[in-house]
Coordinates of C-alpha atoms (C1' of nucleotides) in Angstrom, one line a residue:
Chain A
X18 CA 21.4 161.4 -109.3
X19 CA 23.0 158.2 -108.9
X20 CA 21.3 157.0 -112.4
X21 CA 25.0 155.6 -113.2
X22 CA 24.9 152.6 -115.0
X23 CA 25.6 149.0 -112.9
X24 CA 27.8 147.2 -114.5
X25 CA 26.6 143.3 -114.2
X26 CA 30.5 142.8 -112.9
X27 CA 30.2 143.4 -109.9
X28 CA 31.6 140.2 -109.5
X29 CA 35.3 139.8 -108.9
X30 CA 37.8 137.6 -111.0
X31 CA 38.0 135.2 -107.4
X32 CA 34.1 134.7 -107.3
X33 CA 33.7 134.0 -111.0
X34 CA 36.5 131.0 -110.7
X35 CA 35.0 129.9 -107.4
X36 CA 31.1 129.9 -108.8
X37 CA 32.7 127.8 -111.9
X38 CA 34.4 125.2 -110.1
X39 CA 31.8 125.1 -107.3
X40 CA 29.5 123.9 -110.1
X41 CA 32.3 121.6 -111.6
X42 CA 32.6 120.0 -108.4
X43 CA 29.0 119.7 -107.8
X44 CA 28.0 118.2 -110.8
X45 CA 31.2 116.7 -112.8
X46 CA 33.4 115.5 -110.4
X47 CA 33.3 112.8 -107.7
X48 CA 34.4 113.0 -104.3
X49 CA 37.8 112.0 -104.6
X50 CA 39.1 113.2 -107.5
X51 CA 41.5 116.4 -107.9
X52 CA 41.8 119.9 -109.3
X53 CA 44.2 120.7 -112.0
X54 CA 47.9 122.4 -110.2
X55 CA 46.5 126.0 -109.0
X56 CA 49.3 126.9 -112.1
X57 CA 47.1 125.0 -114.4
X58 CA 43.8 126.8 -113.3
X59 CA 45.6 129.9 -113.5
X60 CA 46.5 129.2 -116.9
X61 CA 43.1 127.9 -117.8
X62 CA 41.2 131.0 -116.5
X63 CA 43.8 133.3 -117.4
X64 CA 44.0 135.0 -114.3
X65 CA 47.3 134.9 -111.3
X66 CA 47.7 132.2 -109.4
X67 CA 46.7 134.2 -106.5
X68 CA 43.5 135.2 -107.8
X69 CA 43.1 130.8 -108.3
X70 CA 44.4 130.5 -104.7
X71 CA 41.6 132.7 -103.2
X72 CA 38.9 131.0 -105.2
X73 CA 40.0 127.3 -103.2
X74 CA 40.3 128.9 -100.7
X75 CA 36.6 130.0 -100.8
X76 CA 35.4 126.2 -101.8
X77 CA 38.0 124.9 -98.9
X78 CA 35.5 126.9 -96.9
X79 CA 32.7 125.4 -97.8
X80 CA 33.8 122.7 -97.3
X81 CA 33.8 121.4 -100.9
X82 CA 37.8 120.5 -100.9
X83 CA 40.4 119.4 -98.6
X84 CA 43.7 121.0 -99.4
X85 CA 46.9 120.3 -97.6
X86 CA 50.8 121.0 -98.7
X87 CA 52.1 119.4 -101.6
X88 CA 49.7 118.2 -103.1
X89 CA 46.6 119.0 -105.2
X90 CA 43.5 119.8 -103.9
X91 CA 40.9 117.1 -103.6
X92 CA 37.4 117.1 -103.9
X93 CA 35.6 116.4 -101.0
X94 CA 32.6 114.2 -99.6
X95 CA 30.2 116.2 -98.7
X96 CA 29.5 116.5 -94.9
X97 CA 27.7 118.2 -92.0
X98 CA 31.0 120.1 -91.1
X99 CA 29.4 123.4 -93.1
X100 CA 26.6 123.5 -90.5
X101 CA 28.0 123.3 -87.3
X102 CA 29.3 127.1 -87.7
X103 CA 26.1 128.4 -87.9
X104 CA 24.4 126.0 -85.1
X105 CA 27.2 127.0 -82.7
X106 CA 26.8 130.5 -83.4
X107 CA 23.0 129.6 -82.4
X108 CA 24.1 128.9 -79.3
X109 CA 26.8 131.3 -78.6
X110 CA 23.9 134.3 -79.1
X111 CA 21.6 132.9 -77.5
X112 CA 21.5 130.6 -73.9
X113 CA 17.8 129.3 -74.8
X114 CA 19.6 128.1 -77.7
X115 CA 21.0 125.1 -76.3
X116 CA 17.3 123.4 -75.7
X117 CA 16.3 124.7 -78.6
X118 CA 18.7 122.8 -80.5
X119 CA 18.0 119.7 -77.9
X120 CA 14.5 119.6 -78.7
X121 CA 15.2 119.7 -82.6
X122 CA 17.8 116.9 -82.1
X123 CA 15.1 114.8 -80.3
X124 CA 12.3 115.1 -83.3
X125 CA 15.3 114.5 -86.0
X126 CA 16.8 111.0 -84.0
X127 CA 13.5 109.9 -83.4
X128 CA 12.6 109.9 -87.1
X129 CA 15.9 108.3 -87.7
X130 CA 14.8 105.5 -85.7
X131 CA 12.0 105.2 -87.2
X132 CA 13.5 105.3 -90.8
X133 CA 16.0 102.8 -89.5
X134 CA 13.7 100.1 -88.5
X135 CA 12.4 100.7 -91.8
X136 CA 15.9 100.6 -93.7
X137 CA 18.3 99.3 -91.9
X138 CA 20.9 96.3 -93.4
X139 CA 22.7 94.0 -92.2
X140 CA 25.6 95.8 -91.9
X141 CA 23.9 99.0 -90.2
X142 CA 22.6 96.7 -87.5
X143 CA 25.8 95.6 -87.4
X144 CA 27.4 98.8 -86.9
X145 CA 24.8 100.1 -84.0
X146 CA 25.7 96.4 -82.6
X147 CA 28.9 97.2 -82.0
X148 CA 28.8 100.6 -80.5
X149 CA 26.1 99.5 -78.0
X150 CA 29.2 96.8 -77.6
X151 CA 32.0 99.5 -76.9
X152 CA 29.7 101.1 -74.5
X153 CA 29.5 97.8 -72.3
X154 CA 33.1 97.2 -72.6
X155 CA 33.7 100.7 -71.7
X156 CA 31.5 99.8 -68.4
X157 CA 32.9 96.4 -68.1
X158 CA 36.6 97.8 -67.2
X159 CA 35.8 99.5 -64.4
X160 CA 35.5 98.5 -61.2
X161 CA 32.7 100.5 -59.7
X162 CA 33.6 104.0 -60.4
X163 CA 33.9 105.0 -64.0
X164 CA 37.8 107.1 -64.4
X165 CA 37.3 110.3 -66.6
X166 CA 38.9 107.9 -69.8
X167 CA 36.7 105.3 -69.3
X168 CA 33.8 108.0 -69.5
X169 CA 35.1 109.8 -72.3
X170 CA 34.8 105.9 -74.0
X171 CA 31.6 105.2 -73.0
X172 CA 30.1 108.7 -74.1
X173 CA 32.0 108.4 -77.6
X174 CA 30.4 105.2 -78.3
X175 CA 26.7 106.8 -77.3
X176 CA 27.8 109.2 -79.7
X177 CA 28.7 106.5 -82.2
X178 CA 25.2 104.7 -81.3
X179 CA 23.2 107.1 -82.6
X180 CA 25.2 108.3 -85.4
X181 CA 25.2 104.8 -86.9
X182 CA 21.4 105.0 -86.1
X183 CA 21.4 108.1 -88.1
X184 CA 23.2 106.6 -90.8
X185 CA 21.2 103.2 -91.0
X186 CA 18.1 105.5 -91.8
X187 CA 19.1 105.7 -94.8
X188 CA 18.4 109.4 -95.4
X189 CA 21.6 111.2 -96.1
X190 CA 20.0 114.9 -94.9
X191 CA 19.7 113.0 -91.5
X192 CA 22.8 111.9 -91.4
X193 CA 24.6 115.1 -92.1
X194 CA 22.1 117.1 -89.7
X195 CA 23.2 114.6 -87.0
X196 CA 26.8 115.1 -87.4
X197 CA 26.7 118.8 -88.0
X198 CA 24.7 119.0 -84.0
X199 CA 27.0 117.0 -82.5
X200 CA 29.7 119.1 -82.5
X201 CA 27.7 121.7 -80.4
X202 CA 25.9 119.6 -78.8
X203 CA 29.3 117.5 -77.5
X204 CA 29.7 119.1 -74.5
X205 CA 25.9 119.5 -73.2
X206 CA 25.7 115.1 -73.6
X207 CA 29.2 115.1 -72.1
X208 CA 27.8 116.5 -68.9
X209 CA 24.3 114.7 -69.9
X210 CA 26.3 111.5 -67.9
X211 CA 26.9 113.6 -64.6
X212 CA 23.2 114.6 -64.6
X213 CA 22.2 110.9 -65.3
X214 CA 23.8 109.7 -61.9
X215 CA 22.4 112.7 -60.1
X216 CA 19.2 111.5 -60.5
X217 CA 20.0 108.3 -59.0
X218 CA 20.6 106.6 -62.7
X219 CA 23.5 104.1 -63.4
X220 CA 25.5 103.8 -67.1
X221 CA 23.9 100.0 -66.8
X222 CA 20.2 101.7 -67.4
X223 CA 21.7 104.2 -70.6
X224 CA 23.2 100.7 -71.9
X225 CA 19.2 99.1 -71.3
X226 CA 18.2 102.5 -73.0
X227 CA 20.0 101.2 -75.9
X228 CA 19.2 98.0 -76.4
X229 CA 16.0 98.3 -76.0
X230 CA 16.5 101.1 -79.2
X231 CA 18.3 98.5 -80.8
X232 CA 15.7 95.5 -80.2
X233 CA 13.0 97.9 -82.2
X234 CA 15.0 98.8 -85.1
X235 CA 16.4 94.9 -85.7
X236 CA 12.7 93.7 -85.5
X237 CA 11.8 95.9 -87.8
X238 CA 8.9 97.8 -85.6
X239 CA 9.5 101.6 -86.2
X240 CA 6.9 102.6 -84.4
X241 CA 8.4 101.6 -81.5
X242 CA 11.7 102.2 -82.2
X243 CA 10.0 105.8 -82.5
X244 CA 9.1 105.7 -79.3
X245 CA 12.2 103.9 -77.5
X246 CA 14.1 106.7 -79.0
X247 CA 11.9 109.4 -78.2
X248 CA 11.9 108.1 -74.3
X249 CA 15.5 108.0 -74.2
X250 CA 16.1 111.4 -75.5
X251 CA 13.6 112.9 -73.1
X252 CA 15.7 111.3 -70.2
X253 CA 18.7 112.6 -71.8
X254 CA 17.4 116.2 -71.7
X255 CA 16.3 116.1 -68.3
X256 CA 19.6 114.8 -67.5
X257 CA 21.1 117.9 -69.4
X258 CA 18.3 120.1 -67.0
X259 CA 19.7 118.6 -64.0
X260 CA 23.7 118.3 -64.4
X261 CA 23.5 122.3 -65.5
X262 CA 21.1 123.0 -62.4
X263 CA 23.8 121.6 -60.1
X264 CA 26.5 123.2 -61.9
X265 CA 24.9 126.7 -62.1
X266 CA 23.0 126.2 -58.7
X267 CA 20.6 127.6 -60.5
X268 CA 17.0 127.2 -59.8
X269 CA 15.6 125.7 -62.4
X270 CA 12.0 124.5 -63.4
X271 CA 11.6 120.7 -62.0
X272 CA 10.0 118.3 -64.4
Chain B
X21 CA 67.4 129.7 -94.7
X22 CA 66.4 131.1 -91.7
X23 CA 63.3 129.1 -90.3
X24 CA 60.9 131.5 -89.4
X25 CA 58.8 129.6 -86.7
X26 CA 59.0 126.3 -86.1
X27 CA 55.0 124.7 -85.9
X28 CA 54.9 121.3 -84.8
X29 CA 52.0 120.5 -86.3
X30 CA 51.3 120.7 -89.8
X31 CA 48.9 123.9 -89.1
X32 CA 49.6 126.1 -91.9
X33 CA 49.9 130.1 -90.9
X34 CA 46.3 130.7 -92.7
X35 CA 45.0 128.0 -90.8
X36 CA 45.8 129.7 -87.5
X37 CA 44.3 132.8 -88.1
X38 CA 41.2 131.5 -89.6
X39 CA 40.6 129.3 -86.4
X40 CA 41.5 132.2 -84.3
X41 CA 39.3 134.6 -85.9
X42 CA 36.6 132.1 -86.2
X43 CA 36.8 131.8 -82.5
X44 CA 36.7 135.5 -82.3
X45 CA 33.4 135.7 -84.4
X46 CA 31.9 133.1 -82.6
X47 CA 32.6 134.1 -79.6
X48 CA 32.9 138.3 -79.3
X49 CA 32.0 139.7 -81.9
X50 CA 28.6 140.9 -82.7
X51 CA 27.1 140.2 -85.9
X52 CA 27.2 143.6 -87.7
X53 CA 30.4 144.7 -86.8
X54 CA 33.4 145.0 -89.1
X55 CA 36.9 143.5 -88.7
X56 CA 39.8 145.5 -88.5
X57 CA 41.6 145.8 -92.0
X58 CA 43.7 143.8 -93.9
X59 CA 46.8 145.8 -93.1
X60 CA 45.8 145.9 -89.6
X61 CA 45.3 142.0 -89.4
X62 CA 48.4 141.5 -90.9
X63 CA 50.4 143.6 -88.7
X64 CA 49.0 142.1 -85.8
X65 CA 49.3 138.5 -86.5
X66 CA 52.7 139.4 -87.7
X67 CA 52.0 137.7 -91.6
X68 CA 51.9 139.0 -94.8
X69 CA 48.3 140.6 -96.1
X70 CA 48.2 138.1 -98.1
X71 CA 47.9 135.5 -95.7
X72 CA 45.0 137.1 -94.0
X73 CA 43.7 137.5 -97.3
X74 CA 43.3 133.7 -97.2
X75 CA 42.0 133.3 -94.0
X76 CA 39.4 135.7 -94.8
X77 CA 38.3 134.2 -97.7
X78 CA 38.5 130.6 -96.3
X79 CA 36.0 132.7 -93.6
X80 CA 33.9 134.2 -96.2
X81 CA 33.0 130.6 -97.4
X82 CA 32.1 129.7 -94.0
X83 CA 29.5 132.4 -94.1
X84 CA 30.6 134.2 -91.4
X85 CA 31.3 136.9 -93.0
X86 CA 31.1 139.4 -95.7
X87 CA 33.1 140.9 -98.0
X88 CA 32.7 143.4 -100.7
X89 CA 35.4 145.9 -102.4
X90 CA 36.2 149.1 -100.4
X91 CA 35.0 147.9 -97.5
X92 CA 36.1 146.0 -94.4
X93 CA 35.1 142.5 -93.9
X94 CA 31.2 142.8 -92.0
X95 CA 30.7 139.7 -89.2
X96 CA 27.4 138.1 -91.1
X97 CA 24.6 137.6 -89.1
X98 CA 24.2 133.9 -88.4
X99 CA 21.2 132.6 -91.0
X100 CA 20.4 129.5 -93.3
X101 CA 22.1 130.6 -96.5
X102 CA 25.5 128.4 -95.6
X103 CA 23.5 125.8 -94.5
X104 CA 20.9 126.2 -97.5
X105 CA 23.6 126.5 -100.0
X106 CA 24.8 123.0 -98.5
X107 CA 21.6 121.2 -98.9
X108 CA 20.9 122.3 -102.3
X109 CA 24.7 120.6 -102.9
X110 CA 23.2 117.4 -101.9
X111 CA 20.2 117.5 -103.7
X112 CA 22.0 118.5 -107.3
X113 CA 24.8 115.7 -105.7
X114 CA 21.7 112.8 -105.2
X115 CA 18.3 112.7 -107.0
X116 CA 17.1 110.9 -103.8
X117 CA 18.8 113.9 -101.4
X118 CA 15.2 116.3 -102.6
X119 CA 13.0 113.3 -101.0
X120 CA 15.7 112.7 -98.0
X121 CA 15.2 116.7 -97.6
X122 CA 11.4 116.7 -97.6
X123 CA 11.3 113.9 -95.2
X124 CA 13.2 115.6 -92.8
X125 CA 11.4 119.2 -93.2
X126 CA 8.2 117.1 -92.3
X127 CA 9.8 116.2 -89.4
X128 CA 10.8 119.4 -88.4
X129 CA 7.5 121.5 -89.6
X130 CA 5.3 118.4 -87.5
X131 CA 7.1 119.5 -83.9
X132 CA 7.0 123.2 -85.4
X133 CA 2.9 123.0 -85.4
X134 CA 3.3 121.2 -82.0
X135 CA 5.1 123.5 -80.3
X136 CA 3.6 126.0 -81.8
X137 CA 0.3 125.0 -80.5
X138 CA 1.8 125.0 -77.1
X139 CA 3.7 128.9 -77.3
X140 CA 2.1 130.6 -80.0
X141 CA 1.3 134.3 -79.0
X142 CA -1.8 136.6 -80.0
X143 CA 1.0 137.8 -82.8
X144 CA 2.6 135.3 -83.9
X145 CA -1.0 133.8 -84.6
X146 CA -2.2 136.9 -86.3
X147 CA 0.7 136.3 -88.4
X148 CA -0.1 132.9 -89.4
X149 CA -3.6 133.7 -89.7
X150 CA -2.7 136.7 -92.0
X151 CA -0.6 134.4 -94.6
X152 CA -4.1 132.1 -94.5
X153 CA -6.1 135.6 -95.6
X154 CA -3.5 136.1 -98.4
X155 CA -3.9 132.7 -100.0
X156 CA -7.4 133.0 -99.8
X157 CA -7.0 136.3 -101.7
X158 CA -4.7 135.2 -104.2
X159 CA -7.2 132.7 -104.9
X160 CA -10.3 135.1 -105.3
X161 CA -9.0 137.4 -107.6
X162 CA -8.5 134.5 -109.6
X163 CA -11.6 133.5 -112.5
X164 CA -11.7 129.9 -112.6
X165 CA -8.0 129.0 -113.6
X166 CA -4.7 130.6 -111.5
X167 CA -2.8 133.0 -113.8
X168 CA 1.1 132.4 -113.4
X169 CA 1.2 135.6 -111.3
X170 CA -1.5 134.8 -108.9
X171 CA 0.3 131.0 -108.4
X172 CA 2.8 132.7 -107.8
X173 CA 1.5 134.6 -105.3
X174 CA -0.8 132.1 -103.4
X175 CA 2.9 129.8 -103.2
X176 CA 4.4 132.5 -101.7
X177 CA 2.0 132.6 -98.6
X178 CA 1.6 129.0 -98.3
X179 CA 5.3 129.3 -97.6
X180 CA 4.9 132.4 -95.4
X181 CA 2.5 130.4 -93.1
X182 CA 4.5 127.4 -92.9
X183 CA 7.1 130.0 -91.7
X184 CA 5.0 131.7 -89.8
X185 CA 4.3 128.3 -87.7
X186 CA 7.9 127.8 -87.6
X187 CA 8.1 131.5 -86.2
X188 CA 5.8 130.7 -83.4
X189 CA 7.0 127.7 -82.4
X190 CA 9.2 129.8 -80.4
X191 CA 12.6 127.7 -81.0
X192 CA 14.8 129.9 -82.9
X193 CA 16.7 127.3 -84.5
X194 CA 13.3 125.5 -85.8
X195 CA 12.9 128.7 -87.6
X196 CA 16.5 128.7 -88.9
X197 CA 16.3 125.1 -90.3
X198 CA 13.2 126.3 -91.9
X199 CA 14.8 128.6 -94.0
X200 CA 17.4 127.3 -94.9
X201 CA 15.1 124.2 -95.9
X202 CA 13.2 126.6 -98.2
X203 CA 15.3 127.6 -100.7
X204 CA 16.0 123.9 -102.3
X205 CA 12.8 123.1 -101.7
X206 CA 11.0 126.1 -103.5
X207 CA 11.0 124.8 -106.4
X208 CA 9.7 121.3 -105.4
X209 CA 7.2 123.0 -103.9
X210 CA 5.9 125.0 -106.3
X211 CA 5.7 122.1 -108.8
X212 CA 4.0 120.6 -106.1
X213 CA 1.1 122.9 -106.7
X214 CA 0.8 121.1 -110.2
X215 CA 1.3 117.5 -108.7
X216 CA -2.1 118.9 -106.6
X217 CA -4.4 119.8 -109.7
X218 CA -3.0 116.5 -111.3
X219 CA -4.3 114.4 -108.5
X220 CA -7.7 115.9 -108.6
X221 CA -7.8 118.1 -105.7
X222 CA -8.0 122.0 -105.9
X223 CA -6.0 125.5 -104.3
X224 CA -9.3 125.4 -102.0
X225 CA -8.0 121.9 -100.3
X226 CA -5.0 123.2 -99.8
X227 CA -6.6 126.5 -98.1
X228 CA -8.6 124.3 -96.2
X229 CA -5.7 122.0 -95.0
X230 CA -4.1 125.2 -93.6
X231 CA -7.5 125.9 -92.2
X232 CA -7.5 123.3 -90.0
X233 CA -3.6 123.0 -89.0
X234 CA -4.4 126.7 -87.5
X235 CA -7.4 126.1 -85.6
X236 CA -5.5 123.3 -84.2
X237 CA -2.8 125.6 -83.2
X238 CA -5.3 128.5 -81.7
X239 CA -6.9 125.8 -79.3
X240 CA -3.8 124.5 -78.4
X241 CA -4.4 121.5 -78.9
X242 CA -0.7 120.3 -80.0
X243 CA -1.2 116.9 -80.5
X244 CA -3.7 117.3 -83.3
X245 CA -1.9 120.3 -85.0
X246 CA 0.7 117.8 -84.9
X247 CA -0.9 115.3 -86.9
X248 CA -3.0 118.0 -89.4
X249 CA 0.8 119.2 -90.3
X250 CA 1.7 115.6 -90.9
X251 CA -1.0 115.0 -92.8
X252 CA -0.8 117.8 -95.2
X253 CA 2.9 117.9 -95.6
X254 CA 1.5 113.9 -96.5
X255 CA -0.2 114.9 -98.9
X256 CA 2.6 117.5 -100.5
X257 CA 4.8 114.9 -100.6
X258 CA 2.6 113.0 -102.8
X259 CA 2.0 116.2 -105.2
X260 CA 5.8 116.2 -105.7
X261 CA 6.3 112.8 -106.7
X262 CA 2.7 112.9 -109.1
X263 CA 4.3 116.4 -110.6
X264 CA 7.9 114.7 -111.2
X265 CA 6.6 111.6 -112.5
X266 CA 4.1 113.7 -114.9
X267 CA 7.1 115.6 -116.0
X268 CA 9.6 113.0 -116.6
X269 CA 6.5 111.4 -119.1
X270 CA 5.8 114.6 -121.0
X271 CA 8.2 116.8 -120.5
X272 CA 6.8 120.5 -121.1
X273 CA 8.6 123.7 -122.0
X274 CA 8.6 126.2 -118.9
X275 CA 7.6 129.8 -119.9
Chain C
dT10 C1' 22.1 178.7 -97.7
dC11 C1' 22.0 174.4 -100.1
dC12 C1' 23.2 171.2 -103.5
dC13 C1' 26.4 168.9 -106.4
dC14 C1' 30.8 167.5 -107.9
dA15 C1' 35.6 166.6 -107.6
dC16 C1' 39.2 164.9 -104.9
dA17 C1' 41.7 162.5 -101.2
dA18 C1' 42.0 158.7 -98.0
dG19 C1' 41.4 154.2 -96.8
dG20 C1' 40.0 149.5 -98.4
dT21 C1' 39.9 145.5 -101.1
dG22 C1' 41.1 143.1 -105.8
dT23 C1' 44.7 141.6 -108.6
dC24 C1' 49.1 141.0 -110.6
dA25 C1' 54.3 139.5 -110.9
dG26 C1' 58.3 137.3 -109.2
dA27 C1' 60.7 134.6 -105.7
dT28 C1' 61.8 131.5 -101.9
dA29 C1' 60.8 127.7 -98.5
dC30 C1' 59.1 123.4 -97.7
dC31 C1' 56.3 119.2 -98.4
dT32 C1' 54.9 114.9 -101.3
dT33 C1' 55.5 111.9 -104.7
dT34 C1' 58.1 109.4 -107.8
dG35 C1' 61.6 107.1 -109.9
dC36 C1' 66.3 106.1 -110.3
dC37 C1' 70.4 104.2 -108.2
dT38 C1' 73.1 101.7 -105.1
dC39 C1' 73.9 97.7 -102.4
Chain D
dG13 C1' 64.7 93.0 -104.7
dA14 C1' 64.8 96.4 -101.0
dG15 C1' 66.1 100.6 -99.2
dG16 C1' 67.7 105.2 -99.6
dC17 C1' 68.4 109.5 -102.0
dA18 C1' 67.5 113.2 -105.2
dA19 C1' 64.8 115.6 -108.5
dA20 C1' 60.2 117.2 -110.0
dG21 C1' 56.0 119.1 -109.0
dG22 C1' 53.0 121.3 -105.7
dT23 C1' 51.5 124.3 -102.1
dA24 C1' 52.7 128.1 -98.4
dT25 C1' 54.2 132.5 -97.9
dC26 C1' 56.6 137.0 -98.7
dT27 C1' 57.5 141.6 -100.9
dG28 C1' 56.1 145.3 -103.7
dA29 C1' 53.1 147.6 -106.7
dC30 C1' 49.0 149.2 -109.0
dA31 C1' 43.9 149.4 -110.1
dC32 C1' 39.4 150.3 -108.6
dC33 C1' 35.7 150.9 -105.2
dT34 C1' 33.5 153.3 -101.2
dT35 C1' 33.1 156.9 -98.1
dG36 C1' 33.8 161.4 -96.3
dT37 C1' 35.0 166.2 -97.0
dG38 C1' 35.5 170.6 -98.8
dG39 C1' 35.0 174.0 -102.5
dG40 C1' 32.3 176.1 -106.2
dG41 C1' 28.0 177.2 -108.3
dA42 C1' 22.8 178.1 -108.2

DNA sequence: TCCCCACAAGGTGTCAGATACCTTTGCCTC
DNA sequence: GAGGCAAAGGTATCTGACACCTTGTGGGGA
């Protein structure tokens, strides 16, 4: 039968070199630094530079390096880039998908609040400050109507609100979660704005929304920071709910 | 001297086809089915194999696909192992990143057991109940003290039925977070069964625990199968940190 | 007839050598 | 001393070739 022998190398020359320097990166060398000339690795793991190439290549993947043209490859903070693949490809498969990742976005922000009224520093508070500042100055420019720029402004600095609130938690996994479901989650908070006026909101009441985050996390009460946050991403959703309903004219399920 | 194509931008040719198969994957293609060939690729992109090689590879690190020798590239079915390969960077990257993790999993298993309580099924509860019945039978074959084997075993289900939760909670990417979560955190956990005996309490607590996060779930009653998770992920937490700190005194060959 | 083995075809893995182009650096001129 | 230019070092890509793995197929033996 098929009682050949295995031969433990099954793996190739390229996964060896990429398993070795993924653990070199991991647990020698700081974000920052640089990798030997691929020549040099080549050299070093006496195989072509081809072979070296298609290792990087790998890591560049994952995210571990950033490589660009003429120079050597460096190694790389580690960020929630690697996860928005898969949580897109949640998505893609699957319509449901969307809330689902909603409704796992609310529970991980409202913890972050919470941990950030716990945590935060001076200079966290500071940056949540000046988002929820860009966001009024995005509102204070127009007259009456927002223009699609001035949107775009306001929504990035929402964005940047809570992502400074995610990083003012002080747990790293949180922060890296938060920015790896943005980028799927970009255009459902995008059109989160339109639903927000549908239902008879104005930007003035998402700024209030904020502030009143804010107030909880500077005071130091995470409880309810907890809960500001929790209200304001329950809003948010039905926003979501409502701007899709219009755009689908689909009948969906009021709240 | 011949430029071939002018880009503008500093896009290099391996760049464009990985974002354009990326797209591809993410978008069309089902997972399970296989990319054309190399040679194919090549030909149709109008580069050299060896570009695609690197695209491909850059791809492979993404997890979205896989590759093995004699056979074409597979589209991977989307799961945790990126994602858990990635956390298990941060926590070898930060000591703190394997408290920063648990914290967030108790997040993430406390709205599991509430939404669970709201949309588990006969099944999915027969599941969970079923990973109950399989501690409680690692723990009967067992005379007084738990052999390697059966700890072994009786980890394995309280892992199942925390899985099992996530499984009913009906949001699919709950259930992916889960798993990916539960690779780092095996070993955590299983140390944490130590941490337990250390502080006094026995495998029967912990069956118990369980006991009562179900019959939370089967009455629907989310709110409080909310708080019985919190509670016993609580206490987990706390085995951890008494296992660690017991370790770091006395440090003790593993067999 | 059925099973097993050998072989061919198609695929990926790896090597070597070469050229184009980008980045950095240091020298040289003004 | 400042600005520009050229060389050095590095990556990006191509061509061509060979080794080895996987799968399917057909022939030979039980």
């Amino acid at each position: 039968m098929q009682d050949r022998e295995r031969r433990p190398d099954q793996q190739t020359a390229a996964s060896v070199v990429a398993n070795h320097l993924a653990d070199l990166i991991l647990g020698e060398l700081a974000p920052g630094s640089t990798l030997p000339s691929e020549a040099e690795l080549a050299a070093r793991y006496d195989v072509s530079r081809l072979t070296i190439r298609e290792a990087v290549k790998r890591l560049e993947g994952r995210g571990l390096l950033v490589i660009a043209r003429g120079r050597k490859a460096v190694v790389r903070e580690p960020d929630g880039a690697a996860f928005a693949d898969f949580l897109t490809s949640v998505i893609r498969y699957d319509p449901k998908g969307l809330f689902d990742l909603v409704a796992v976005r609310l529970s991980l922000e409202v913890q972050s609040a919470h941990l950030a009224a716990k945590h935060a520093t001076r200079a966290s508070l500071a940056a949540i400050e000046g988002e929820l500042q860009g966001m009024r100055d995005s509102l204070a420019q127009s007259d009456g109507g927002l223009s699609l720029e001035l949107e775009t402004s306001f929504h990035a600095h929402d964005v940047g609100f809570h992502e400074a609130v995610a990083l003012a938690s002080g747990n790293r996994v949180l922060g890296y979660l938060f920015e790896a479901m943005s980028q799927p989650l970009r255009e459902a908070f995008f059109i989160s704005q339109r639903g927000h006026a549908q239902r008879g909101h104005t930007p003035g009441d998402t700024v209030d929304a904020h502030q009143r985050i804010l107030d909880c996390i500077r005071t130091g009460d995470s409880r309810a920071a907890a809960e500001a946050m929790r209200l304001h991403l329950k809003n948010t959703e039905r926003d979501i709910r409502t701007a899709l309903s219009q755009l689908a004219l689909r009948p969906a399920p009021r709240e």
